[in-house]
Coordinates of C-alpha atoms in Angstrom, one line a residue:
X1028 CA 2.8 316.3 -14.6
X1029 CA 5.3 314.8 -17.0
X1030 CA 6.0 318.3 -18.4
X1031 CA 6.8 319.6 -14.9
X1032 CA 9.2 316.7 -14.3
X1033 CA 11.0 317.4 -17.6
X1034 CA 11.4 321.1 -16.5
X1035 CA 12.7 320.1 -13.1
X1036 CA 15.0 317.5 -14.6
X1037 CA 16.5 320.1 -17.0
X1038 CA 17.0 322.5 -14.1
X1039 CA 18.6 319.8 -12.0
X1040 CA 20.9 318.7 -14.9
X1041 CA 21.9 322.3 -15.5
X1042 CA 22.8 322.9 -11.9
X1043 CA 24.7 319.6 -11.8
X1044 CA 26.7 320.6 -14.8
X1045 CA 27.5 324.1 -13.3
X1046 CA 28.6 322.5 -10.0
X1047 CA 30.5 319.8 -11.8
X1048 CA 32.3 322.3 -14.0
X1049 CA 33.2 324.4 -11.0
X1050 CA 34.6 321.4 -9.2
X1051 CA 36.7 320.5 -12.2
X1052 CA 38.0 324.0 -12.8
X1053 CA 38.8 325.1 -9.2
X1054 CA 42.2 324.6 -7.8
X1055 CA 42.5 321.7 -5.3
X1056 CA 43.0 323.0 -1.8
X1057 CA 45.1 321.4 0.9
X1058 CA 43.6 320.8 4.3
X1059 CA 44.2 323.4 7.0
X1060 CA 46.3 320.9 8.8
X1061 CA 48.6 320.4 5.8
X1062 CA 48.9 324.2 5.2
X1063 CA 49.7 324.8 8.9
X1064 CA 52.4 322.0 8.8
X1065 CA 54.0 323.5 5.7
X1066 CA 54.0 327.0 7.2
X1067 CA 56.0 325.8 10.2
X1068 CA 59.1 325.4 8.0
X1069 CA 59.5 329.1 7.1
X1070 CA 60.1 332.4 8.8
X1071 CA 61.4 335.7 7.3
X1072 CA 62.4 339.1 8.6
X1073 CA 61.5 341.9 6.2
X1074 CA 64.2 344.6 6.0
X1075 CA 63.9 347.8 3.9
X1076 CA 66.5 348.4 1.1
X1077 CA 65.6 352.0 0.4
X1078 CA 63.3 354.8 1.4
X1079 CA 59.6 354.4 1.8
X1080 CA 59.0 357.9 0.3
X1081 CA 57.4 357.8 -3.2
X1082 CA 57.3 361.1 -5.1
X1083 CA 56.2 359.8 -8.5
X1084 CA 54.9 356.8 -10.3
X1085 CA 54.9 358.0 -13.9
X1086 CA 57.8 358.7 -16.3
X1087 CA 58.0 361.4 -19.0
X1088 CA 57.5 359.6 -22.3
X1089 CA 57.5 360.2 -26.0
X1090 CA 54.3 361.9 -27.3
X1091 CA 53.3 358.7 -29.1
X1092 CA 53.0 357.0 -25.7
X1093 CA 51.5 359.9 -23.7
X1094 CA 48.0 358.3 -23.4
X1095 CA 49.5 355.1 -22.1
X1096 CA 52.2 356.6 -20.0
X1097 CA 51.3 354.5 -16.9
X1098 CA 51.7 351.3 -19.0
X1099 CA 55.1 352.6 -20.4
X1100 CA 56.2 353.4 -16.8
X1101 CA 55.6 349.9 -15.5
X1102 CA 59.3 348.7 -15.6
X1103 CA 62.6 349.6 -14.0
X1104 CA 62.9 348.1 -10.5
X1105 CA 65.6 345.5 -10.3
X1106 CA 67.9 343.9 -7.7
X1107 CA 71.1 341.8 -7.6
X1108 CA 72.9 340.1 -4.7
X1109 CA 76.7 339.7 -5.0
X1110 CA 80.1 340.0 -3.3
X1111 CA 81.6 343.4 -4.2
X1112 CA 83.9 343.9 -1.3
X1113 CA 85.6 340.4 -1.5
X1114 CA 84.6 339.3 2.0
X1115 CA 83.5 335.9 0.7
X1116 CA 79.8 336.4 1.0
X1117 CA 77.1 337.6 -1.4
X1118 CA 76.0 340.3 1.1
X1119 CA 76.0 343.3 -1.1
X1120 CA 73.0 344.7 -3.0
X1121 CA 72.8 346.4 -6.3
X1122 CA 69.4 348.1 -6.4
X1123 CA 67.7 349.9 -9.3
X1124 CA 65.0 352.3 -8.0
X1125 CA 62.8 353.9 -10.7
X1126 CA 61.6 356.6 -8.2
X1127 CA 64.8 358.5 -8.7
X1128 CA 66.3 356.4 -11.6
X1129 CA 69.2 355.4 -9.3
X1130 CA 71.5 352.4 -9.3
X1131 CA 73.0 351.9 -5.8
X1132 CA 75.5 349.4 -4.6
X1133 CA 75.3 349.0 -0.8
X1134 CA 75.8 346.4 2.0
X1135 CA 72.8 344.3 2.7
X1136 CA 70.9 345.2 5.9
X1137 CA 72.2 343.7 9.1
X1138 CA 75.6 342.9 7.5
X1139 CA 77.4 346.0 8.8
X1140 CA 78.4 349.3 7.3
X1141 CA 81.3 347.7 5.4
X1142 CA 81.5 350.5 2.8
X1143 CA 79.8 353.7 1.8
X1144 CA 77.0 353.1 -0.7
X1145 CA 78.1 353.7 -4.2
X1146 CA 75.9 355.3 -6.9
X1147 CA 76.6 353.6 -10.3
X1148 CA 76.1 356.6 -12.6
X1149 CA 77.5 356.7 -16.2
X1150 CA 79.4 359.9 -15.5
X1151 CA 81.4 361.1 -18.5
X1152 CA 79.3 359.0 -21.0
X1153 CA 76.3 360.2 -23.0
X1154 CA 73.4 360.2 -20.6
X1155 CA 70.3 362.3 -20.1
X1156 CA 66.7 362.2 -18.9
X1157 CA 65.6 360.2 -22.0
X1158 CA 67.4 357.2 -20.5
X1159 CA 66.5 355.1 -17.5
X1160 CA 68.2 352.1 -15.8
X1161 CA 66.4 348.8 -16.0
X1162 CA 68.8 346.3 -14.3
X1163 CA 72.2 345.6 -12.7
X1164 CA 74.2 342.4 -13.4
X1165 CA 77.3 341.7 -11.3
X1166 CA 80.1 339.7 -12.8
X1167 CA 83.9 339.8 -13.5
X1168 CA 83.7 341.3 -17.0
X1169 CA 87.4 342.0 -17.4
X1170 CA 88.8 338.8 -15.8
X1171 CA 90.8 340.5 -13.0
X1172 CA 89.1 338.8 -10.1
X1173 CA 87.1 341.8 -9.1
X1174 CA 83.3 342.0 -9.2
X1175 CA 82.1 344.5 -11.7
X1176 CA 78.6 345.5 -12.8
X1177 CA 76.8 345.8 -16.1
X1178 CA 73.8 348.3 -15.9
X1179 CA 71.3 348.1 -18.8
X1180 CA 68.9 350.8 -19.7
X1181 CA 66.0 352.0 -21.8
X1182 CA 67.3 354.7 -24.2
X1183 CA 70.9 353.5 -24.6
X1184 CA 73.1 350.4 -24.7
X1185 CA 74.5 349.0 -21.4
X1186 CA 77.4 350.5 -19.5
X1187 CA 80.1 348.5 -17.7
X1188 CA 81.3 349.5 -14.3
X1189 CA 84.7 347.9 -13.9
X1190 CA 86.2 347.6 -10.5
X1191 CA 89.3 349.7 -9.9
X1192 CA 92.5 348.6 -8.4
X1193 CA 92.6 349.3 -4.7
X1194 CA 91.0 348.0 -1.4
X1195 CA 87.9 346.0 -2.3
X1196 CA 86.5 347.3 1.0
X1197 CA 86.1 350.7 -0.8
X1198 CA 84.6 349.7 -4.2
X1199 CA 85.1 352.2 -7.0
X1200 CA 84.6 351.8 -10.7
X1201 CA 85.7 352.9 -14.2
X1202 CA 82.8 353.5 -16.5
X1203 CA 82.9 352.0 -20.0
X1204 CA 80.6 351.6 -23.0
X1205 CA 79.7 348.0 -23.7
X1206 CA 79.5 348.9 -27.4
X1207 CA 81.3 351.7 -29.2
X1208 CA 79.7 354.1 -30.0
X1209 CA 76.7 353.6 -27.8
X1210 CA 73.4 352.6 -29.4
X1211 CA 69.8 353.4 -28.6
X1212 CA 68.5 350.2 -27.2
X1213 CA 65.7 349.4 -24.7
X1214 CA 67.0 346.4 -22.8
X1215 CA 64.9 344.4 -20.4
X1216 CA 66.9 341.2 -19.9
X1217 CA 70.5 340.1 -19.6
X1218 CA 72.0 336.6 -19.1
X1219 CA 75.6 335.5 -18.8
X1220 CA 77.2 332.3 -20.1
X1221 CA 80.2 331.1 -22.1
X1222 CA 78.0 330.7 -25.2
X1223 CA 80.7 329.7 -27.7
X1224 CA 82.7 327.4 -25.4
X1225 CA 86.0 329.4 -25.6
X1226 CA 86.4 329.7 -21.8
X1227 CA 85.2 333.3 -21.5
X1228 CA 81.8 334.6 -20.3
X1229 CA 79.7 336.2 -23.0
X1230 CA 76.6 338.4 -22.8
X1231 CA 73.1 337.7 -24.1
X1232 CA 70.9 340.8 -24.3
X1233 CA 67.1 340.8 -24.6
X1234 CA 65.7 344.1 -26.1
X1235 CA 62.1 345.2 -25.9
X1236 CA 61.0 348.3 -27.9
X1237 CA 62.5 348.6 -31.4
X1238 CA 66.1 349.6 -31.7
X1239 CA 66.5 353.4 -32.0
X1240 CA 63.1 354.1 -30.3
X1241 CA 63.5 357.0 -27.9
X1242 CA 60.7 355.9 -25.7
X1243 CA 61.4 358.4 -22.8
X1244 CA 62.1 361.4 -25.0
X1245 CA 59.3 364.0 -24.9
X1246 CA 60.6 365.5 -28.1
X1247 CA 60.8 362.2 -30.1
X1248 CA 58.7 361.8 -33.3
X1249 CA 59.8 358.5 -34.9
X1250 CA 58.3 355.6 -36.7
X1251 CA 60.1 353.3 -34.2
X1252 CA 57.7 354.5 -31.5
X1253 CA 55.2 351.7 -31.8
X1254 CA 53.7 348.9 -29.8
X1255 CA 53.5 345.2 -30.7
X1256 CA 52.0 344.2 -34.0
X1257 CA 50.1 341.3 -32.4
X1258 CA 48.9 340.2 -29.0
X1259 CA 50.0 336.6 -29.8
X1260 CA 52.7 336.8 -32.4
X1261 CA 54.5 340.1 -32.1
X1262 CA 57.9 340.2 -33.9
X1263 CA 58.5 344.0 -34.4
X1264 CA 60.5 344.5 -31.2
X1265 CA 64.1 345.4 -30.6
X1266 CA 66.7 342.8 -31.7
X1267 CA 68.2 340.4 -29.2
X1268 CA 72.0 340.1 -29.3
X1269 CA 74.9 338.0 -28.3
X1270 CA 78.1 339.9 -27.4
X1271 CA 81.2 337.7 -27.3
X1272 CA 84.2 338.4 -25.0
X1273 CA 87.2 339.7 -27.0
X1274 CA 89.8 340.8 -24.4
X1275 CA 90.3 342.7 -21.2
X1276 CA 92.8 344.2 -18.8
X1277 CA 92.8 345.1 -15.1
X1278 CA 94.9 347.4 -13.0
X1279 CA 94.7 351.2 -13.0
X1280 CA 92.9 351.4 -16.4
X1281 CA 90.5 348.4 -16.4
X1282 CA 88.9 347.6 -19.8
X1283 CA 86.7 344.9 -21.3
X1284 CA 86.0 344.3 -24.9
X1285 CA 82.9 342.6 -26.3
X1286 CA 81.7 342.5 -29.9
X1287 CA 78.3 341.5 -31.3
X1288 CA 78.2 338.1 -33.0
X1289 CA 76.3 339.0 -36.2
X1290 CA 73.8 336.3 -37.2
X1291 CA 74.0 334.4 -33.9
X1292 CA 70.2 334.6 -33.7
X1293 CA 67.9 334.2 -36.7
X1294 CA 65.1 336.8 -37.0
X1295 CA 62.5 334.4 -35.5
X1296 CA 64.9 334.0 -32.5
X1297 CA 65.8 337.6 -32.2
X1298 CA 62.8 339.9 -32.8
X1299 CA 60.3 339.0 -30.0
X1300 CA 59.4 341.5 -27.2
X1301 CA 61.8 339.9 -24.7
X1302 CA 61.2 340.4 -21.0
X1303 CA 63.4 337.6 -19.5
X1304 CA 66.3 335.4 -20.5
X1305 CA 67.7 332.3 -18.8
X1306 CA 70.9 330.3 -19.5
X1307 CA 71.2 326.6 -18.5
X1308 CA 73.0 323.6 -19.9
X1309 CA 70.1 321.2 -20.6
X1310 CA 71.9 318.5 -22.4
X1311 CA 75.2 318.4 -20.3
X1312 CA 77.5 319.2 -23.2
X1313 CA 79.1 322.2 -21.5
X1314 CA 77.2 324.8 -23.7
X1315 CA 74.3 326.8 -22.2
X1316 CA 71.0 326.8 -23.8
X1317 CA 68.9 330.0 -23.8
X1318 CA 65.3 330.3 -22.8
X1319 CA 63.8 333.5 -24.2
X1320 CA 60.6 334.6 -22.5
X1321 CA 58.7 336.9 -24.9
X1322 CA 55.8 339.2 -24.3
X1323 CA 53.0 339.1 -26.9
X1324 CA 54.2 335.9 -28.6
X1325 CA 55.9 332.5 -28.3
X1326 CA 58.8 331.9 -26.0
X1327 CA 62.0 330.5 -27.6
X1328 CA 64.1 327.6 -26.4
X1329 CA 67.5 327.8 -28.2
X1330 CA 69.7 324.7 -28.3
X1331 CA 73.3 325.8 -28.2
X1332 CA 75.3 324.3 -31.1
X1333 CA 78.2 326.8 -31.0
X1334 CA 81.9 326.4 -31.6
X1335 CA 84.5 328.9 -30.3
X1336 CA 84.0 332.3 -32.0
X1337 CA 80.9 331.1 -33.9
X1338 CA 77.8 331.1 -31.7
X1339 CA 74.9 329.2 -33.3
X1340 CA 71.5 328.0 -32.0
X1341 CA 68.8 325.7 -33.1
X1342 CA 65.2 326.6 -32.4
X1343 CA 63.5 323.9 -30.3
X1344 CA 59.8 323.1 -30.0
X1345 CA 57.8 320.8 -27.7
X1346 CA 55.6 317.9 -28.6
X1347 CA 51.8 318.5 -28.8
X1348 CA 49.8 315.6 -27.4
X1349 CA 46.2 314.8 -28.2
X1350 CA 44.8 316.8 -25.2
X1351 CA 47.4 319.6 -25.2
X1352 CA 46.3 323.1 -26.2
X1353 CA 48.7 324.7 -28.7
X1354 CA 49.7 327.4 -26.2
X1355 CA 50.8 324.8 -23.7
X1356 CA 53.4 323.4 -26.2
X1357 CA 56.9 324.7 -25.6
X1358 CA 57.7 327.3 -28.3
X1359 CA 54.1 327.5 -29.5
X1360 CA 52.5 329.7 -26.8
X1361 CA 50.9 333.0 -27.4
X1362 CA 51.3 334.2 -23.8
X1363 CA 53.1 337.1 -22.1
X1364 CA 56.4 335.5 -20.9
X1365 CA 57.9 337.7 -18.2
X1366 CA 60.2 335.4 -16.1
X1367 CA 62.1 332.1 -16.2
X1368 CA 63.9 330.0 -13.6
X1369 CA 65.4 326.6 -13.5
X1370 CA 65.0 323.7 -11.1
X1371 CA 64.9 319.9 -11.1
X1372 CA 61.2 319.5 -10.3
X1373 CA 61.0 315.7 -11.0
X1374 CA 64.5 314.9 -9.5
X1375 CA 65.8 313.2 -12.7
X1376 CA 69.0 315.4 -12.7
X1377 CA 67.7 317.3 -15.8
X1378 CA 66.9 321.0 -15.4
X1379 CA 63.3 321.9 -15.7
X1380 CA 61.9 325.4 -16.3
X1381 CA 59.2 327.5 -14.7
X1382 CA 57.9 330.6 -16.6
X1383 CA 55.7 333.6 -15.6
X1384 CA 52.7 334.6 -17.6
X1385 CA 49.4 336.5 -16.9
X1386 CA 46.9 334.5 -14.9
X1387 CA 44.6 337.0 -13.4
X1388 CA 41.1 336.0 -12.0
X1389 CA 38.2 337.8 -13.7
X1390 CA 40.7 339.3 -16.2
X1391 CA 43.0 337.0 -18.3
X1392 CA 43.8 333.4 -17.7
X1393 CA 46.8 332.3 -19.7
X1394 CA 48.9 329.9 -17.7
X1395 CA 52.3 329.9 -16.0
X1396 CA 54.5 327.1 -17.3
X1397 CA 56.3 324.3 -15.6
X1398 CA 58.3 322.7 -18.4
X1399 CA 59.2 319.3 -16.9
X1400 CA 61.5 316.9 -18.7
X1401 CA 60.0 313.7 -20.0
X1402 CA 63.3 311.9 -20.7
X1403 CA 67.0 312.3 -20.0
X1404 CA 68.0 313.5 -23.5
X1405 CA 65.6 316.4 -23.7
X1406 CA 67.0 318.0 -26.9
X1407 CA 66.5 316.1 -30.1
X1408 CA 68.5 316.6 -33.2
X1409 CA 65.3 317.2 -35.1
X1410 CA 64.5 320.3 -33.1
X1411 CA 62.2 318.5 -30.6
X1412 CA 62.3 319.5 -27.0
X1413 CA 61.0 316.8 -24.7
X1414 CA 59.3 319.0 -22.1
X1415 CA 55.7 319.0 -21.1
X1416 CA 53.9 321.7 -19.2
X1417 CA 52.9 320.4 -15.7
X1418 CA 51.9 323.7 -14.2
X1419 CA 48.3 322.7 -13.6
X1420 CA 48.8 319.4 -11.7
X1421 CA 51.7 321.0 -9.9
X1422 CA 49.5 323.9 -8.7
X1423 CA 51.4 326.8 -10.1
X1424 CA 49.5 327.6 -13.2
X1425 CA 47.5 330.5 -11.8
X1426 CA 48.9 333.4 -9.7
X1427 CA 48.3 336.9 -11.1
X1428 CA 50.2 339.2 -13.5
X1429 CA 53.6 337.4 -13.1
X1430 CA 57.1 338.8 -13.5
X1431 CA 60.4 337.4 -12.2
X1432 CA 60.6 333.9 -10.9
X1433 CA 63.2 332.2 -8.7
X1434 CA 63.5 328.7 -7.2
X1435 CA 65.3 327.7 -4.0
X1436 CA 65.2 325.6 -0.9
X1437 CA 64.3 328.0 1.9
X1438 CA 63.4 325.3 4.4
X1439 CA 66.7 323.5 4.1
X1440 CA 65.1 320.1 3.6
X1441 CA 65.8 319.5 -0.1
X1442 CA 62.4 320.5 -1.4
X1443 CA 62.4 323.4 -3.8
X1444 CA 60.1 326.4 -3.4
X1445 CA 59.1 328.8 -6.2
X1446 CA 59.0 332.6 -5.7
X1447 CA 57.1 334.8 -8.1
X1448 CA 56.9 338.6 -8.5
X1449 CA 53.5 339.9 -9.5
X1450 CA 51.5 343.0 -10.3
X1451 CA 51.5 345.5 -13.1
X1452 CA 50.3 349.1 -12.5
X1453 CA 48.8 350.4 -9.3
X1454 CA 45.8 352.8 -9.3
X1455 CA 42.2 353.3 -8.2
X1456 CA 40.4 352.7 -11.5
X1457 CA 40.2 349.1 -12.8
X1458 CA 41.1 349.2 -16.5
X1459 CA 40.9 345.5 -17.2
X1460 CA 37.7 345.9 -19.3
X1461 CA 39.5 348.3 -21.6
X1462 CA 42.5 345.9 -21.8
X1463 CA 40.2 343.0 -22.7
X1464 CA 38.7 345.1 -25.5
X1465 CA 42.3 345.9 -26.7
X1466 CA 43.1 342.2 -26.7
X1467 CA 40.3 341.7 -29.2
X1468 CA 41.4 344.5 -31.5
X1469 CA 42.5 343.9 -35.0
X1470 CA 46.3 343.3 -35.1
X1471 CA 46.7 345.9 -37.8
X1472 CA 45.7 348.6 -35.2
X1473 CA 47.7 347.3 -32.2
X1474 CA 51.1 348.7 -33.2
X1475 CA 49.7 352.2 -33.2
X1476 CA 49.7 353.5 -29.6
X1477 CA 47.2 356.2 -30.5
X1478 CA 44.7 353.4 -31.0
X1479 CA 45.1 352.1 -27.5
X1480 CA 42.8 353.0 -24.5
X1481 CA 44.0 355.4 -21.9
X1482 CA 46.3 353.8 -19.3
X1483 CA 47.4 356.9 -17.4
X1484 CA 47.8 358.1 -13.8
X1485 CA 45.3 356.5 -11.4
X1486 CA 44.6 353.6 -13.7
X1487 CA 45.0 350.1 -12.3
X1488 CA 45.8 346.7 -13.9
X1489 CA 46.5 344.0 -11.3
X1490 CA 48.0 346.6 -9.0
X1491 CA 47.3 344.7 -5.8
X1492 CA 48.6 341.2 -6.7
X1493 CA 50.5 339.4 -3.9
X1494 CA 53.9 337.9 -4.6
X1495 CA 53.8 334.1 -4.5
X1496 CA 55.7 331.7 -2.4
X1497 CA 54.8 328.2 -3.6
X1498 CA 55.6 325.4 -1.3
X1499 CA 55.3 321.7 -2.2
X1500 CA 53.0 319.5 -0.1
X1501 CA 53.6 315.7 0.4
X1502 CA 51.1 315.0 -2.5
X1503 CA 53.4 316.8 -4.9
X1504 CA 51.3 319.9 -5.4
X1505 CA 52.5 323.4 -4.6
X1506 CA 50.5 325.8 -2.5
X1507 CA 51.0 329.6 -2.1
X1508 CA 51.9 330.5 1.5
X1509 CA 52.9 334.1 1.0
X1510 CA 50.0 335.7 2.9
X1511 CA 50.3 333.2 5.8
X1512 CA 54.1 334.0 6.1
X1513 CA 53.6 337.8 5.8
X1514 CA 55.6 338.1 2.6
X1515 CA 52.8 338.7 0.1
X1516 CA 54.1 342.2 -0.6
X1517 CA 51.0 343.3 -2.4
X1518 CA 51.6 345.7 -5.3
X1519 CA 53.8 345.8 -8.4
X1520 CA 57.0 343.8 -7.9
X1521 CA 59.6 343.2 -10.6
X1522 CA 62.9 341.5 -9.7
X1523 CA 64.0 338.9 -7.2
X1524 CA 67.4 337.7 -6.1
X1525 CA 68.6 334.8 -3.9
X1526 CA 71.6 334.4 -1.7
X1527 CA 72.7 333.1 1.7
X1528 CA 74.0 336.5 2.7
X1529 CA 75.5 335.4 6.1
X1530 CA 76.4 331.8 5.1
X1531 CA 74.3 330.3 7.9
X1532 CA 72.8 327.7 5.5
X1533 CA 69.5 329.6 5.3
X1534 CA 68.6 331.1 1.9
X1535 CA 67.6 334.7 1.9
X1536 CA 66.0 336.8 -0.9
X1537 CA 65.5 340.4 -2.0
X1538 CA 62.6 341.9 -4.0
X1539 CA 62.6 345.0 -6.1
X1540 CA 59.3 346.8 -6.1
X1541 CA 58.1 349.2 -8.8
X1542 CA 57.5 352.8 -7.6
X1543 CA 57.7 351.7 -3.9
X1544 CA 60.0 350.5 -1.2
X1545 CA 62.1 347.4 -1.8
X1546 CA 63.0 344.8 0.7
X1547 CA 65.4 342.1 1.8
X1548 CA 63.8 339.0 3.3
X1549 CA 66.2 337.5 5.8
X1550 CA 65.6 333.8 6.5
X1551 CA 65.3 333.3 10.2
X1552 CA 63.6 329.9 10.4
X1553 CA 64.2 328.2 13.7
X1554 CA 65.2 324.8 12.4
X1555 CA 68.7 324.2 11.1
X1556 CA 69.4 321.3 8.8
X1557 CA 72.8 320.1 7.6
X1558 CA 73.7 321.8 4.3
X1559 CA 76.4 322.0 1.7
X1560 CA 77.2 325.5 0.3
X1561 CA 79.7 325.7 -2.5
X1562 CA 81.4 328.7 -4.1
X1563 CA 83.0 327.3 -7.3
X1564 CA 85.8 329.6 -8.6
X1565 CA 88.5 329.3 -11.2
X1566 CA 91.6 331.3 -12.2
X1567 CA 90.2 334.4 -13.9
X1568 CA 92.4 334.1 -17.0
X1569 CA 93.7 331.3 -19.2
X1570 CA 97.0 330.1 -17.7
X1571 CA 96.5 332.1 -14.5
X1572 CA 98.3 330.6 -11.6
X1573 CA 96.1 329.0 -9.0
X1574 CA 97.1 331.6 -6.5
X1575 CA 96.2 334.4 -8.9
X1576 CA 92.9 336.3 -9.2
X1577 CA 89.9 334.1 -9.2
X1578 CA 86.3 334.5 -10.4
X1579 CA 83.1 332.6 -10.1
X1580 CA 83.1 329.6 -12.5
X1581 CA 80.1 330.6 -14.5
X1582 CA 78.6 327.5 -16.1
X1583 CA 80.0 325.0 -13.6
X1584 CA 77.8 322.1 -12.5
X1585 CA 77.8 320.3 -9.2
X1586 CA 76.2 316.9 -8.7
X1587 CA 75.9 315.6 -5.1
X1588 CA 76.3 311.8 -5.7
X1589 CA 75.7 310.9 -2.1
X1590 CA 74.5 312.7 1.0
X1591 CA 71.9 315.0 -0.6
X1592 CA 68.4 315.4 0.8
X1593 CA 66.2 316.0 -2.2
X1594 CA 67.6 318.1 -5.1
X1595 CA 71.1 317.1 -5.8
X1596 CA 72.3 319.0 -8.9
X1597 CA 72.7 322.7 -9.7
X1598 CA 74.5 325.0 -12.2
X1599 CA 76.2 328.4 -11.7
X1600 CA 74.1 330.7 -13.9
X1601 CA 73.2 333.6 -11.6
X1602 CA 71.7 336.0 -14.2
X1603 CA 68.4 334.4 -15.2
X1604 CA 64.9 335.8 -15.4
X1605 CA 63.6 339.4 -15.3
X1606 CA 65.4 342.1 -13.3
X1607 CA 66.8 339.8 -10.6
X1608 CA 70.3 338.4 -10.3
X1609 CA 71.2 335.9 -7.6
X1610 CA 74.6 335.0 -6.1
X1611 CA 76.9 332.7 -8.1
X1612 CA 76.8 330.1 -5.3
X1613 CA 75.2 326.7 -4.9
X1614 CA 73.3 325.5 -1.8
X1615 CA 72.2 321.9 -1.1
X1616 CA 70.4 320.3 1.7
X1617 CA 72.1 317.2 3.2
X1618 CA 70.8 314.1 4.8
X1619 CA 70.9 314.2 8.6
X1620 CA 73.3 311.3 8.7
X1621 CA 75.8 312.9 6.2
X1622 CA 79.3 313.5 7.5
X1623 CA 80.8 314.1 4.1
X1624 CA 79.1 314.6 0.7
X1625 CA 80.5 313.1 -2.5
X1626 CA 80.3 315.8 -5.2
X1627 CA 81.2 315.7 -8.9
X1628 CA 82.0 319.1 -10.3
X1629 CA 82.1 319.8 -14.1
X1630 CA 83.5 323.0 -15.5
X1631 CA 85.2 324.7 -18.4
X1632 CA 88.4 326.6 -17.6
X1633 CA 89.4 330.0 -19.0
X1634 CA 91.3 328.3 -21.8
X1635 CA 88.1 326.6 -23.0
X1636 CA 88.9 323.0 -21.8
X1637 CA 86.3 321.0 -20.0
X1638 CA 87.1 319.1 -16.8
X1639 CA 85.3 317.1 -14.1
X1640 CA 86.5 315.9 -10.8
X1641 CA 85.2 314.3 -7.6
X1642 CA 85.3 315.9 -4.2
X1643 CA 84.4 314.9 -0.6
X1644 CA 83.1 317.9 1.3
X1645 CA 81.9 318.1 4.9
X1646 CA 78.7 320.0 5.7
X1647 CA 79.0 323.8 5.7
X1648 CA 80.3 326.4 3.3
X1649 CA 83.3 325.7 1.0
X1650 CA 85.2 327.7 -1.6
X1651 CA 86.5 325.3 -4.2
X1652 CA 89.2 326.4 -6.7
X1653 CA 88.8 324.7 -10.1
X1654 CA 92.2 324.7 -11.9
X1655 CA 93.3 324.5 -15.5
X1656 CA 94.9 321.1 -14.9
X1657 CA 91.6 319.5 -14.0
X1658 CA 92.2 319.4 -10.2
X1659 CA 90.1 321.0 -7.5
X1660 CA 90.9 322.0 -4.0
X1661 CA 89.4 324.0 -1.2
X1662 CA 90.7 327.5 -0.5
X1663 CA 90.2 330.3 2.0
X1664 CA 89.0 333.7 0.8

């Protein structure tokens, strides 16, 4: 009798432990009433950006990569939203479509046929089938007040498309090498910021495969054609770079000159397999820090300690607490960083960071990151970054095979939502078992692609993941509403871009899908809340007259001191993340009682001098000119 009791007791205890473990491990769920209430604040119209026809989903690759050609073909879709025709709205789309390796500039759907779509092709420059576009980054690269584009590639260094003189309603471009002569790079991330504080916008480049590797050349036979040398500490990738602005001209022969700042990054900063970059001023000193999201190894947070002409960075790492796993410490992770975005999640006026990783059920559970500030001065002089990962209590730690991330207020109530692109390669045969075996392979074998399992046509790795639309509930946790809202967009997605394309105060977004049709999601929620939209611009050149050409004030910060509902600070850094570039505009929700918002704007002029000033702005959209004498005034564009 006693023996039977012991057996039953053991069985009961085992069952209790299993159930208890499941309860602890499972994600908390909001009540149906809460989810229904959250869903009421959102509505989107899905509009195609390109054709639905898909003729291929595999690229021609070097022989070394032939057995994993589906894996190698997993990147290339990208999107940006900007104002190319100078109508005062970011209602133009720059779309990279890997199905035909095209880069197309076109008006956004429903905004009118304002100009004929333009193909951004590097005509007259070295270019062939061993090269493929990976992203499009709009900005004014030659400081003439026109919106240009930088297109980056696998197989070559980036190309600048500089806007020609003439009616902006008919955009045309002069093509120019970013570096002379062109180099064989495989770039997957670009961010823009005045990195050395001289008043000019510089370029940070994140490269993936080793420099010189002809990844898409079927005739290539090189030692550079290799994969990562570790799943958790891979440092044999292409070198990341800083290119400093050197000079420019506009007119009939537009030019822009950039040069590499040798030694700006140390080897431990530069040699990761970078998939995303983000610039943000974390310590309010006017210099943008860089977050480098690396595949196969630790991400890097770089504290900017540059002086004009001499970019320098300090490697920052987080604090490990008693119960913190090593990979949940900033700068110590071994995950697969593939996207980064900035937002103020705890409303302390200090930017926080959200980062994509792989978090696939029944496959691989790393963790997305939500690096939340733990004090005002988040960057210590000793290299300590005072950020803790709060992704699990915030509800965003698990989502799928993540890529680009963006944050924005789509409800117009001051609460930030988090968008995430997901999915890797689409097929019919699940190859996660083989990938799990690969992850346990000796690191000495990993770099040799011939030692990898087959990942070819028809093979699937997280190919049906839904995009995520995380919405915060009153209890502080985020919940994914993408399926309920009809925007789950199942399949491989890469880039995302945000803009209020029609300036109605409702934030819209575009998604770039890999090997399939891409879409604009137009925000058509029924509720309209008071808002403040700001385009911060400055004279494009040092000493430029206020009435001369203007350009977005990259790096400017706006703090809504009174009248804001929820988030009240934001910075103008549109190029952040993986394959998605948002508009260089700021959008704030206002309190229902606000008749005028008091705003402090901080910026660096084109001469390199920092200024700040206070403004009083009524609800609605405003274009504010930030001058070299430290004053600011509203203008009409």
